[in-house]
Amino acid sequence: MNTTTPWIVHKFGGSSVADADCFRRVADILESEREPRLAVVLSAARGVTDALLNLVALAERQDSQIRAEIAALRARHAKIAETLLAPASAQLYLASFDRDCHDIEGILHTVQLTRSAARNVSDLIAGYGELWSTKLFHRYLEERGQRGAVQWIDARQVLVVEWGALGPAVQWQESREKLHKGLPPPSPPPQAGEGKGGGVSTLVITGFIASDRRGVQTTLGRNGSDFSGSIFGALLDAKEIQIWTDVDGVLSADPRRVPDATVIDSLSYNEAMELAYFGAKVIHPQTMAPAVGRDIPIWIRNTFAPQKPGTLICAHPKSNLPVKGITNIEQIALINIEGAGMIGVPGTAHRLFGALREEGISVILISQGSSEHSICCAIPQDQSERAAAVVREAFRRELKEGQIQSVDVDPDMAILAVVGDGMAGMPGVAAKVFGALGEASINIRAIAQGASERNISVVVDGKHATRALRAVHAGFYLSPHTLSIGVIGPGTVGRVLLDQLASQSARLREQFNLDMRVRGILASKRMLLSSQALDLAHWRDELETRSVPANLDQFADHVRVDYLPHTVIIDCTASEQIGRRYQDWLSRGVHIVTPNKKANSAELSYYRSLREARRSSGARYLYEATVGAGLPVIQTLRDLRETGDDITSIEGIFSGTLAYLFNVYDGSAAFSQIVRDARQRGYTEPDPRDDLSGMDVARKLIILGREMGLELDLADVEVESLVPAGLEAGSIEDFLERLPHHDAGMRARLEAARGRNKVLRYVGRLDAQGKATVGLVELDTKHAFANIALTDNVVRFATRRYCDNPLIVQGPGAGPEVTAGGVFADLLRLATYLGARL
Ligand code: ADP
Ligand code: ASP
Ligand code: MG
């Protein structure tokens, strides 16, 4: 044999050999391979190892299901054999299968009697799956005749490992000798001219199993076939190791948790190892070790899409993204030891980990503050009770004497690990991880970062594991920022907002990686819920046909799902009752965007509780559209204050309705007529008294005043109502009927103003001392407020910097389009706060 002809190792996982079609696919892949020397390592067919181990468990429980389970395993393999193999070959295969079953029954019988299986017994049983899959495939590949002679290798005959504390240690020298002794002489090429370097050789090798030095069968641990693949790669000095599975490569996160995960094109061995250690099941962590020393590249590829390139794992990957992937390990417990007595005392950690080691409890993560006041470590959840007991025992004296205050266990935790070589020396990565978690209102219980800086691990509540994963994944632009959105009040403003979202969402997703998912719409009587994003082109029809009775609690629970990192409720109503819910929602981490003034102008104690809820949960509350609709009024005020300016006063026309009434009222028509007219055009509330009372303007002043830090309540605002005395109660019609009786009064005020060369405007005013007034005033005809159009709002900020010439914000301040636009702008602002880059 020409020893310079290199081997390529292909390993196929259980999902790649699950049924007859899978076997066919694997054979196709191998036959399309031009390389002459292939070593093919196979796992057991999907689920078979689990089923075999379950047999052992059944035997220990003396369960009578064993025979039926064995029969099911046989039926599954028989079906594949009968589909793929020539009848005689299938028969031979099944005859040997039956002998195995007979042996298994014998072994299990002993287990049933003793009610417990020694480790080597379960190893022996577990290993049959690989024997069955490889024997079958060996026959099949040979029958297809495209790869010349195919040799079956039972890894138990060649691979020697010794189990130690760190797992199975390969006995390289011994294994190499055994393997090379048994390697085939070169076989002739199947067709003249094919196969370079002296002939075609194909080995079919059992994954997962091996023997120890005494020749007793053992395994490489669960999912160990990847390890087998790389061990055989090293033993054969392979040029390349290809690991075939059911996904397109190593993904930036587990695709079952993060559907937007993307394929990583290349990874270093170390990165792959960290990802694997922290739960990326696609590859076994030990797989890398044999390849590293010999610099053998490992490819992860998809059996079901062999045309795709897959992921390359090698010493010097091309990609230089700082973060490559994010994984999590669930079902862990956190043990925390706390006590002032540990400070400066050497050996506490030693005793803690010594005690855990004695019990065979593996420690996944360790974190200790430099004060040495506490140490915590993460361990597998199912060992937490035992762990707590041994640790308490180990520190019994200190606990009794008070040097150690407590040994606590948090049983339901998860670790989230962010992995990437490029994080080393790059500031800001940890901040981004913590920021993304903070924005998603996820509390971090413990933190660990290896000195390699290749991995930042955090421990979070197990309930939030998936949401945490998604938030951090989105934080690094590895997937779109996803907002789960609920819209309340699909009326005038809400309807337009939904249409604006419908027309913009594709663009936002494409350009900015922003995924706005409206998952619920709540109207006054009905609501529409969907687990996916609603199709906003058809929400009206769906609200008619698919809705259920409205229920606010149910609605909020639906919109706030754990698997999406962020939830926002958009309240487009003017309802006080909904405004009262904000505190609860904010404290549960739900962001709120709204044009509804009720919550922010409610009594001061409620307003304070909203701020508090927001502060404690980290949720955002945006309400730019409560004042001046889409105009940047609140944002301007904030910018002024945040940059250190002092506000002297804010004045303005804050009501589009009242602006309109006085812009139009020139005496040629009666005031009552103008009100009627405005109402018909939709410029007023259904009941015009809601505008004329001035309360709406007063609420806006309160919102601005509180934004300035003033402690204002509605009662502090002096309001001049334009609803004549006596007309406050009664029906709308009644009011409109009787309003003309008061036209003369309004007319007199207009004439008086005109006599002084002035105009009438309905103005709100607020100063730094908290004096707030709302009412009709006379203004100079040149005044900025005297020269606005239609329903324009105008707001004038007098500040220390803008003192001679005030800062004016002016423009349409009412109407569904601009109000919805203001709400939409807040929604995008929220997305940027959450890390999206617009
Ligand atoms: P095989 O049977 O081929 O050994 P496994 O089921 O052991 O396959 O591993 C592949 C699975 O690993 C994928 O189907 C995927 O669900 C899961 N997985 C978890 N994390 C990742 C990740 N980061 N990248 C790719 N797959 C992952
Ligand atoms: N069949 C073994 C298991 O399920 C090994 C493997 O599939 O990698 O653990
Ligand atoms: Mg696997």
Short mmCIF file of C-alpha atoms in Angstrom, two decimals, residues 272-690:
data_model
loop_
_atom_site.label_atom_id
_atom_site.label_comp_id
_atom_site.label_asym_id
_atom_site.label_seq_id
_atom_site.Cartn_x
_atom_site.Cartn_y
_atom_site.Cartn_z
CA ALA A 272 -15.44 24.32 19.49
CA MET A 273 -14.40 22.64 22.70
CA GLU A 274 -15.87 25.39 24.86
CA LEU A 275 -19.12 25.37 22.92
CA ALA A 276 -19.32 21.60 23.18
CA TYR A 277 -18.48 21.57 26.88
CA PHE A 278 -21.20 24.10 27.54
CA GLY A 279 -23.87 22.11 25.84
CA ALA A 280 -23.66 22.47 22.04
CA LYS A 281 -24.65 18.89 21.52
CA VAL A 282 -23.64 18.88 17.86
CA ILE A 283 -20.13 17.84 18.81
CA HIS A 284 -18.65 16.00 21.75
CA PRO A 285 -16.13 18.11 23.71
CA GLN A 286 -13.44 15.46 23.67
CA THR A 287 -13.51 15.22 19.90
CA MET A 288 -11.00 17.99 19.51
CA ALA A 289 -8.13 16.60 21.56
CA PRO A 290 -6.86 13.92 19.14
CA ALA A 291 -7.17 16.30 16.19
CA VAL A 292 -5.38 19.24 17.80
CA GLY A 293 -1.98 17.60 18.22
CA ARG A 294 -1.90 16.51 14.61
CA ASP A 295 -3.63 19.60 13.29
CA ILE A 296 -6.32 17.59 11.57
CA PRO A 297 -9.17 19.78 10.36
CA ILE A 298 -12.66 18.71 11.44
CA TRP A 299 -15.69 19.50 9.31
CA ILE A 300 -19.24 19.41 10.66
CA ARG A 301 -21.65 18.77 7.81
CA ASN A 302 -25.26 17.96 7.11
CA THR A 303 -26.06 14.48 5.78
CA PHE A 304 -29.38 15.82 4.57
CA ALA A 305 -27.75 18.70 2.66
CA PRO A 306 -24.29 17.50 1.61
CA GLN A 307 -23.93 20.33 -0.90
CA LYS A 308 -23.62 22.84 1.95
CA PRO A 309 -20.11 23.68 3.11
CA GLY A 310 -20.59 23.08 6.85
CA THR A 311 -18.36 24.33 9.65
CA LEU A 312 -14.59 23.99 9.65
CA ILE A 313 -12.89 23.47 13.00
CA CYS A 314 -9.16 24.01 12.78
CA ALA A 315 -6.21 25.70 14.44
CA HIS A 316 -6.47 29.04 12.66
CA PRO A 317 -9.99 29.80 11.52
CA LYS A 318 -10.62 32.67 9.14
CA SER A 319 -13.58 34.21 10.85
CA ASN A 320 -12.74 36.88 13.40
CA LEU A 321 -16.12 37.58 14.94
CA PRO A 322 -15.53 38.22 18.63
CA VAL A 323 -18.37 35.93 19.65
CA LYS A 324 -18.94 32.75 17.74
CA GLY A 325 -21.66 31.02 19.62
CA ILE A 326 -23.80 30.94 22.73
CA THR A 327 -24.91 27.81 24.49
CA ASN A 328 -26.55 26.80 27.68
CA ILE A 329 -26.58 23.97 30.11
CA GLU A 330 -29.82 23.50 31.90
CA GLN A 331 -30.77 21.58 35.00
CA ILE A 332 -27.95 22.73 37.14
CA ALA A 333 -27.97 23.78 40.76
CA LEU A 334 -26.00 26.52 42.39
CA ILE A 335 -24.38 25.92 45.76
CA ASN A 336 -23.42 29.02 47.63
CA ILE A 337 -21.33 29.11 50.78
CA GLU A 338 -21.22 32.34 52.63
CA GLY A 339 -19.41 33.42 55.71
CA ALA A 340 -17.07 36.05 57.05
CA GLY A 341 -15.00 33.24 58.55
CA MET A 342 -13.70 32.29 55.11
CA ILE A 343 -12.01 35.61 54.52
CA GLY A 344 -8.27 35.17 54.29
CA VAL A 345 -8.45 31.55 55.42
CA PRO A 346 -6.63 29.32 52.98
CA GLY A 347 -8.04 25.97 52.08
CA THR A 348 -11.79 26.64 52.11
CA ALA A 349 -12.09 26.08 48.37
CA HIS A 350 -9.94 23.00 48.70
CA ARG A 351 -12.24 21.54 51.33
CA LEU A 352 -15.36 22.44 49.40
CA PHE A 353 -14.24 20.88 46.14
CA GLY A 354 -12.58 18.00 47.96
CA ALA A 355 -15.91 17.14 49.60
CA LEU A 356 -17.72 17.28 46.26
CA ARG A 357 -15.03 15.20 44.59
CA GLU A 358 -15.28 12.55 47.26
CA GLU A 359 -18.91 12.16 46.35
CA GLY A 360 -18.11 12.05 42.63
CA ILE A 361 -20.01 15.28 42.00
CA SER A 362 -18.64 17.19 39.06
CA VAL A 363 -18.35 20.94 39.32
CA ILE A 364 -19.29 22.78 36.13
CA LEU A 365 -18.50 26.35 37.09
CA ILE A 366 -16.90 28.15 40.01
CA SER A 367 -17.17 31.73 41.09
CA GLN A 368 -15.61 33.43 44.06
CA GLY A 369 -15.64 37.10 44.89
CA SER A 370 -12.22 38.53 45.73
CA SER A 371 -13.48 39.36 49.21
CA GLU A 372 -13.55 35.58 49.76
CA HIS A 373 -16.77 36.13 51.63
CA SER A 374 -18.61 33.65 49.47
CA ILE A 375 -17.89 30.88 47.01
CA CYS A 376 -20.42 29.42 44.69
CA CYS A 377 -20.31 26.60 42.21
CA ALA A 378 -22.64 25.02 39.71
CA ILE A 379 -23.27 21.29 39.74
CA PRO A 380 -25.74 18.98 38.01
CA GLN A 381 -29.22 19.47 39.41
CA ASP A 382 -29.84 15.81 40.17
CA GLN A 383 -26.88 15.81 42.53
CA SER A 384 -27.83 18.95 44.39
CA GLU A 385 -29.30 17.37 47.49
CA ARG A 386 -26.36 15.08 47.92
CA ALA A 387 -23.99 17.95 47.29
CA ALA A 388 -25.65 20.20 49.86
CA ALA A 389 -25.48 17.41 52.44
CA VAL A 390 -21.78 16.70 51.92
CA VAL A 391 -20.85 20.36 51.93
CA ARG A 392 -22.82 20.99 55.12
CA GLU A 393 -21.12 17.98 56.62
CA ALA A 394 -17.69 19.17 55.54
CA PHE A 395 -18.25 22.54 57.17
CA ARG A 396 -20.28 21.31 60.08
CA ARG A 397 -18.05 22.88 62.70
CA GLU A 398 -17.84 26.26 60.95
CA LEU A 399 -21.59 26.33 60.46
CA LYS A 400 -22.14 25.57 64.10
CA GLU A 401 -19.64 28.14 65.27
CA GLY A 402 -20.86 30.76 62.86
CA GLN A 403 -17.73 31.28 60.73
CA ILE A 404 -19.84 30.13 57.87
CA GLN A 405 -23.34 31.51 57.86
CA SER A 406 -25.00 29.44 55.25
CA VAL A 407 -24.79 26.76 52.62
CA ASP A 408 -27.61 27.48 50.17
CA VAL A 409 -28.77 25.54 47.17
CA ASP A 410 -30.69 27.01 44.26
CA PRO A 411 -31.93 23.96 42.49
CA ASP A 412 -33.29 25.29 39.22
CA MET A 413 -30.59 27.21 37.39
CA ALA A 414 -29.03 27.30 33.94
CA ILE A 415 -25.63 28.30 32.66
CA LEU A 416 -25.29 30.49 29.62
CA ALA A 417 -21.89 30.50 27.98
CA VAL A 418 -20.73 33.02 25.40
CA VAL A 419 -17.80 31.69 23.43
CA GLY A 420 -15.28 33.21 21.04
CA ASP A 421 -11.49 33.56 20.81
CA GLY A 422 -11.90 37.14 19.64
CA MET A 423 -13.28 38.21 23.00
CA ALA A 424 -9.77 38.09 24.41
CA GLY A 425 -8.52 41.60 24.90
CA MET A 426 -11.67 43.11 23.46
CA PRO A 427 -13.33 45.44 25.94
CA GLY A 428 -17.07 45.66 26.11
CA VAL A 429 -18.04 42.08 25.41
CA ALA A 430 -18.99 41.31 28.99
CA ALA A 431 -20.86 44.60 29.16
CA LYS A 432 -22.86 43.58 26.16
CA VAL A 433 -23.73 40.21 27.66
CA PHE A 434 -24.85 41.81 30.90
CA GLY A 435 -26.60 44.62 29.06
CA ALA A 436 -28.58 42.20 26.90
CA LEU A 437 -29.61 40.21 29.95
CA GLY A 438 -30.46 43.36 31.88
CA GLU A 439 -32.62 44.68 29.09
CA ALA A 440 -34.46 41.36 29.05
CA SER A 441 -34.96 41.70 32.83
CA ILE A 442 -33.00 38.56 33.55
CA ASN A 443 -31.17 38.46 36.79
CA ILE A 444 -27.61 37.09 36.81
CA ARG A 445 -26.87 34.83 39.75
CA ALA A 446 -23.19 34.11 39.20
CA ILE A 447 -20.51 34.95 36.69
CA ALA A 448 -17.34 33.22 35.59
CA GLN A 449 -14.84 34.14 32.96
CA GLY A 450 -11.85 31.98 32.25
CA ALA A 451 -8.52 33.77 32.09
CA SER A 452 -8.37 32.71 28.45
CA GLU A 453 -11.22 35.21 27.95
CA ARG A 454 -12.61 32.74 25.47
CA ASN A 455 -15.72 32.13 27.48
CA ILE A 456 -17.98 34.21 29.65
CA SER A 457 -20.41 32.12 31.64
CA VAL A 458 -23.33 33.37 33.64
CA VAL A 459 -25.79 31.52 35.80
CA VAL A 460 -29.42 32.53 35.45
CA ASP A 461 -32.74 31.23 36.70
CA GLY A 462 -33.62 28.02 34.87
CA LYS A 463 -37.04 29.41 33.94
CA HIS A 464 -35.39 32.14 31.90
CA ALA A 465 -32.77 30.00 30.17
CA THR A 466 -34.20 30.20 26.67
CA ARG A 467 -35.10 33.85 26.89
CA ALA A 468 -31.60 34.63 28.15
CA LEU A 469 -30.08 32.68 25.28
CA ARG A 470 -32.16 34.56 22.75
CA ALA A 471 -31.51 37.96 24.26
CA VAL A 472 -27.75 37.49 24.26
CA HIS A 473 -27.81 35.90 20.84
CA ALA A 474 -29.70 38.90 19.50
CA GLY A 475 -27.38 41.23 21.41
CA PHE A 476 -24.45 40.08 19.31
CA TYR A 477 -26.40 40.45 16.07
CA LEU A 478 -26.29 36.74 15.64
CA SER A 479 -30.05 36.89 15.21
CA PRO A 480 -32.68 39.56 14.81
CA HIS A 481 -33.81 41.54 17.78
CA THR A 482 -37.19 40.10 18.39
CA LEU A 483 -39.93 42.05 20.08
CA SER A 484 -43.12 40.29 21.09
CA ILE A 485 -45.74 43.01 20.68
CA GLY A 486 -49.28 43.36 21.98
CA VAL A 487 -51.41 46.23 20.72
CA ILE A 488 -54.31 47.40 22.84
CA GLY A 489 -56.98 49.53 21.19
CA PRO A 490 -57.07 49.04 17.42
CA GLY A 491 -59.15 52.24 17.14
CA THR A 492 -58.21 55.51 15.47
CA VAL A 493 -54.53 55.51 16.36
CA GLY A 494 -54.01 51.77 16.86
CA ARG A 495 -55.42 50.94 13.46
CA VAL A 496 -53.04 53.28 11.70
CA LEU A 497 -50.11 52.04 13.77
CA LEU A 498 -50.85 48.44 12.78
CA ASP A 499 -50.90 49.49 9.14
CA GLN A 500 -47.62 51.36 9.52
CA LEU A 501 -46.05 48.30 11.14
CA ALA A 502 -47.41 46.10 8.36
CA SER A 503 -45.78 48.21 5.70
CA GLN A 504 -42.43 48.59 7.47
CA SER A 505 -41.72 45.31 9.18
CA ALA A 506 -40.03 43.56 6.24
CA ARG A 507 -37.70 46.49 5.72
CA LEU A 508 -36.84 46.69 9.42
CA ARG A 509 -36.04 43.04 9.43
CA GLU A 510 -33.88 43.20 6.36
CA GLN A 511 -32.04 46.41 7.07
CA PHE A 512 -31.74 46.36 10.81
CA ASN A 513 -32.21 42.77 11.86
CA LEU A 514 -35.25 43.88 13.79
CA ASP A 515 -38.10 41.44 14.12
CA MET A 516 -41.33 43.13 15.24
CA ARG A 517 -43.82 40.41 16.01
CA VAL A 518 -47.32 41.61 16.79
CA ARG A 519 -48.67 38.56 18.62
CA GLY A 520 -51.83 40.01 20.09
CA ILE A 521 -54.43 42.71 19.46
CA LEU A 522 -56.96 43.59 22.11
CA ALA A 523 -60.09 45.58 21.27
CA SER A 524 -62.74 46.57 23.81
CA LYS A 525 -64.71 43.33 23.58
CA ARG A 526 -62.61 40.88 21.59
CA MET A 527 -58.97 39.98 21.30
CA LEU A 528 -56.87 38.20 18.72
CA LEU A 529 -53.92 36.10 19.88
CA SER A 530 -51.33 34.25 17.90
CA SER A 531 -48.22 32.36 18.92
CA GLN A 532 -46.43 33.41 15.74
CA ALA A 533 -46.46 36.94 14.39
CA LEU A 534 -49.93 37.96 13.17
CA ASP A 535 -50.23 38.61 9.48
CA LEU A 536 -50.80 42.35 9.70
CA ALA A 537 -52.21 42.51 6.20
CA HIS A 538 -55.28 40.67 7.50
CA TRP A 539 -55.65 41.59 11.13
CA ARG A 540 -59.08 43.20 10.60
CA ASP A 541 -60.57 40.02 9.13
CA GLU A 542 -58.93 37.89 11.73
CA LEU A 543 -60.22 40.05 14.55
CA GLU A 544 -63.69 39.43 13.14
CA THR A 545 -63.35 35.72 12.57
CA ARG A 546 -60.74 34.32 14.91
CA SER A 547 -60.95 36.43 18.04
CA VAL A 548 -61.94 35.43 21.55
CA PRO A 549 -63.53 37.49 24.32
CA ALA A 550 -61.16 40.16 25.56
CA ASN A 551 -59.31 39.44 28.78
CA LEU A 552 -56.47 41.72 29.80
CA ASP A 553 -54.67 39.23 32.05
CA GLN A 554 -54.74 36.52 29.47
CA PHE A 555 -53.63 38.98 26.83
CA ALA A 556 -50.60 40.14 28.81
CA ASP A 557 -49.62 36.56 29.70
CA HIS A 558 -49.84 35.54 26.09
CA VAL A 559 -47.75 38.39 24.76
CA ARG A 560 -45.09 37.92 27.40
CA VAL A 561 -43.66 34.53 26.52
CA ASP A 562 -40.44 33.31 27.95
CA TYR A 563 -38.86 32.27 24.70
CA LEU A 564 -38.85 35.76 23.19
CA PRO A 565 -36.39 38.09 24.82
CA HIS A 566 -38.51 41.24 24.89
CA THR A 567 -42.17 42.04 25.28
CA VAL A 568 -43.79 45.38 24.61
CA ILE A 569 -47.39 46.39 25.11
CA ILE A 570 -48.57 49.33 23.04
CA ASP A 571 -51.57 50.96 24.61
CA CYS A 572 -53.41 53.05 22.01
CA THR A 573 -56.46 53.64 24.16
CA ALA A 574 -57.29 56.63 26.30
CA SER A 575 -58.41 54.31 29.06
CA GLU A 576 -57.64 54.96 32.68
CA GLN A 577 -58.30 51.32 33.51
CA ILE A 578 -55.54 50.17 31.15
CA GLY A 579 -53.20 52.84 32.46
CA ARG A 580 -53.62 51.27 35.89
CA ARG A 581 -52.08 48.06 34.60
CA TYR A 582 -48.76 49.62 33.68
CA GLN A 583 -47.24 49.23 37.09
CA ASP A 584 -47.81 45.49 37.08
CA TRP A 585 -46.58 45.08 33.53
CA LEU A 586 -43.48 47.19 34.04
CA SER A 587 -42.58 45.34 37.19
CA ARG A 588 -42.79 42.10 35.22
CA GLY A 589 -40.29 43.45 32.72
CA VAL A 590 -42.81 44.30 30.01
CA HIS A 591 -41.92 47.44 28.09
CA ILE A 592 -44.73 49.92 27.43
CA VAL A 593 -45.16 52.37 24.57
CA THR A 594 -48.22 54.59 24.61
CA PRO A 595 -49.97 57.81 23.59
CA ASN A 596 -52.35 57.33 26.55
CA LYS A 597 -51.98 60.15 29.07
CA LYS A 598 -53.92 58.59 31.90
CA ALA A 599 -51.16 56.74 33.71
CA ASN A 600 -48.63 59.57 33.66
CA SER A 601 -51.16 62.12 34.84
CA ALA A 602 -52.71 59.95 37.54
CA GLU A 603 -52.05 60.80 41.19
CA LEU A 604 -48.42 61.36 42.06
CA SER A 605 -48.10 58.18 44.10
CA TYR A 606 -49.05 56.06 41.10
CA TYR A 607 -46.67 57.97 38.87
CA ARG A 608 -43.88 57.30 41.36
CA SER A 609 -44.76 53.64 41.52
CA LEU A 610 -44.40 53.44 37.73
CA ARG A 611 -40.91 54.88 37.93
CA GLU A 612 -40.03 52.47 40.70
CA ALA A 613 -41.38 49.46 38.79
CA ARG A 614 -39.40 50.52 35.79
CA ARG A 615 -36.24 51.00 37.74
CA SER A 616 -36.41 47.67 39.52
CA SER A 617 -37.23 45.58 36.47
CA GLY A 618 -35.28 47.48 33.84
CA ALA A 619 -38.35 47.70 31.63
CA ARG A 620 -38.71 50.76 29.40
CA TYR A 621 -41.69 53.08 29.35
CA LEU A 622 -42.02 55.43 26.38
CA TYR A 623 -44.77 57.98 25.98
CA GLU A 624 -43.56 60.67 23.59
CA ALA A 625 -46.93 60.61 21.81
CA THR A 626 -48.80 61.69 24.96
CA VAL A 627 -47.81 65.31 24.28
CA GLY A 628 -47.91 66.81 20.78
CA ALA A 629 -48.51 63.44 19.07
CA GLY A 630 -45.52 62.81 16.81
CA LEU A 631 -43.73 66.06 17.71
CA PRO A 632 -40.51 65.66 19.69
CA VAL A 633 -41.68 67.43 22.82
CA ILE A 634 -40.75 65.08 25.64
CA GLN A 635 -37.50 64.09 23.96
CA THR A 636 -36.56 67.76 23.56
CA LEU A 637 -37.32 68.44 27.19
CA ARG A 638 -35.19 65.47 28.23
CA ASP A 639 -32.31 66.48 26.02
CA LEU A 640 -32.34 69.97 27.49
CA ARG A 641 -32.32 68.69 31.03
CA GLU A 642 -29.84 65.92 30.48
CA THR A 643 -27.36 68.31 28.91
CA GLY A 644 -27.56 70.54 31.96
CA ASP A 645 -29.87 73.30 30.77
CA ASP A 646 -32.41 74.76 33.21
CA ILE A 647 -35.99 75.13 32.14
CA THR A 648 -37.52 78.45 33.05
CA SER A 649 -40.93 77.88 31.55
CA ILE A 650 -42.82 75.81 29.02
CA GLU A 651 -45.78 77.33 27.22
CA GLY A 652 -47.80 76.08 24.39
CA ILE A 653 -50.90 75.20 22.55
CA PHE A 654 -51.19 71.58 23.44
CA SER A 655 -54.54 70.74 22.01
CA GLY A 656 -55.05 70.28 18.29
CA THR A 657 -58.78 70.73 18.82
CA LEU A 658 -58.56 73.99 20.70
CA ALA A 659 -55.88 75.23 18.31
CA TYR A 660 -58.28 74.61 15.46
CA LEU A 661 -61.27 76.26 17.17
CA PHE A 662 -59.44 79.51 17.82
CA ASN A 663 -57.57 79.54 14.53
CA VAL A 664 -60.92 79.44 12.77
CA TYR A 665 -62.97 81.61 15.15
CA ASP A 666 -62.91 85.10 13.69
CA GLY A 667 -66.43 86.19 14.58
CA SER A 668 -67.94 85.46 11.19
CA ALA A 669 -69.52 82.29 12.49
CA ALA A 670 -70.73 81.61 16.01
CA PHE A 671 -68.35 79.73 18.32
CA SER A 672 -70.95 77.00 18.91
CA GLN A 673 -71.20 76.50 15.15
CA ILE A 674 -67.46 76.07 14.87
CA VAL A 675 -67.52 73.47 17.62
CA ARG A 676 -70.27 71.55 15.80
CA ASP A 677 -68.35 71.79 12.59
CA ALA A 678 -65.07 70.64 14.12
CA ARG A 679 -66.86 67.72 15.67
CA GLN A 680 -68.23 66.70 12.32
CA ARG A 681 -64.77 66.79 10.78
CA GLY A 682 -63.47 64.52 13.51
CA TYR A 683 -61.25 67.19 15.09
CA THR A 684 -62.82 66.84 18.53
CA GLU A 685 -63.44 63.97 20.89
CA PRO A 686 -66.91 62.44 20.44
CA ASP A 687 -67.91 64.60 23.39
CA PRO A 688 -66.37 68.03 22.65
CA ARG A 689 -66.52 68.86 26.35
CA ASP A 690 -63.51 66.53 26.82
#
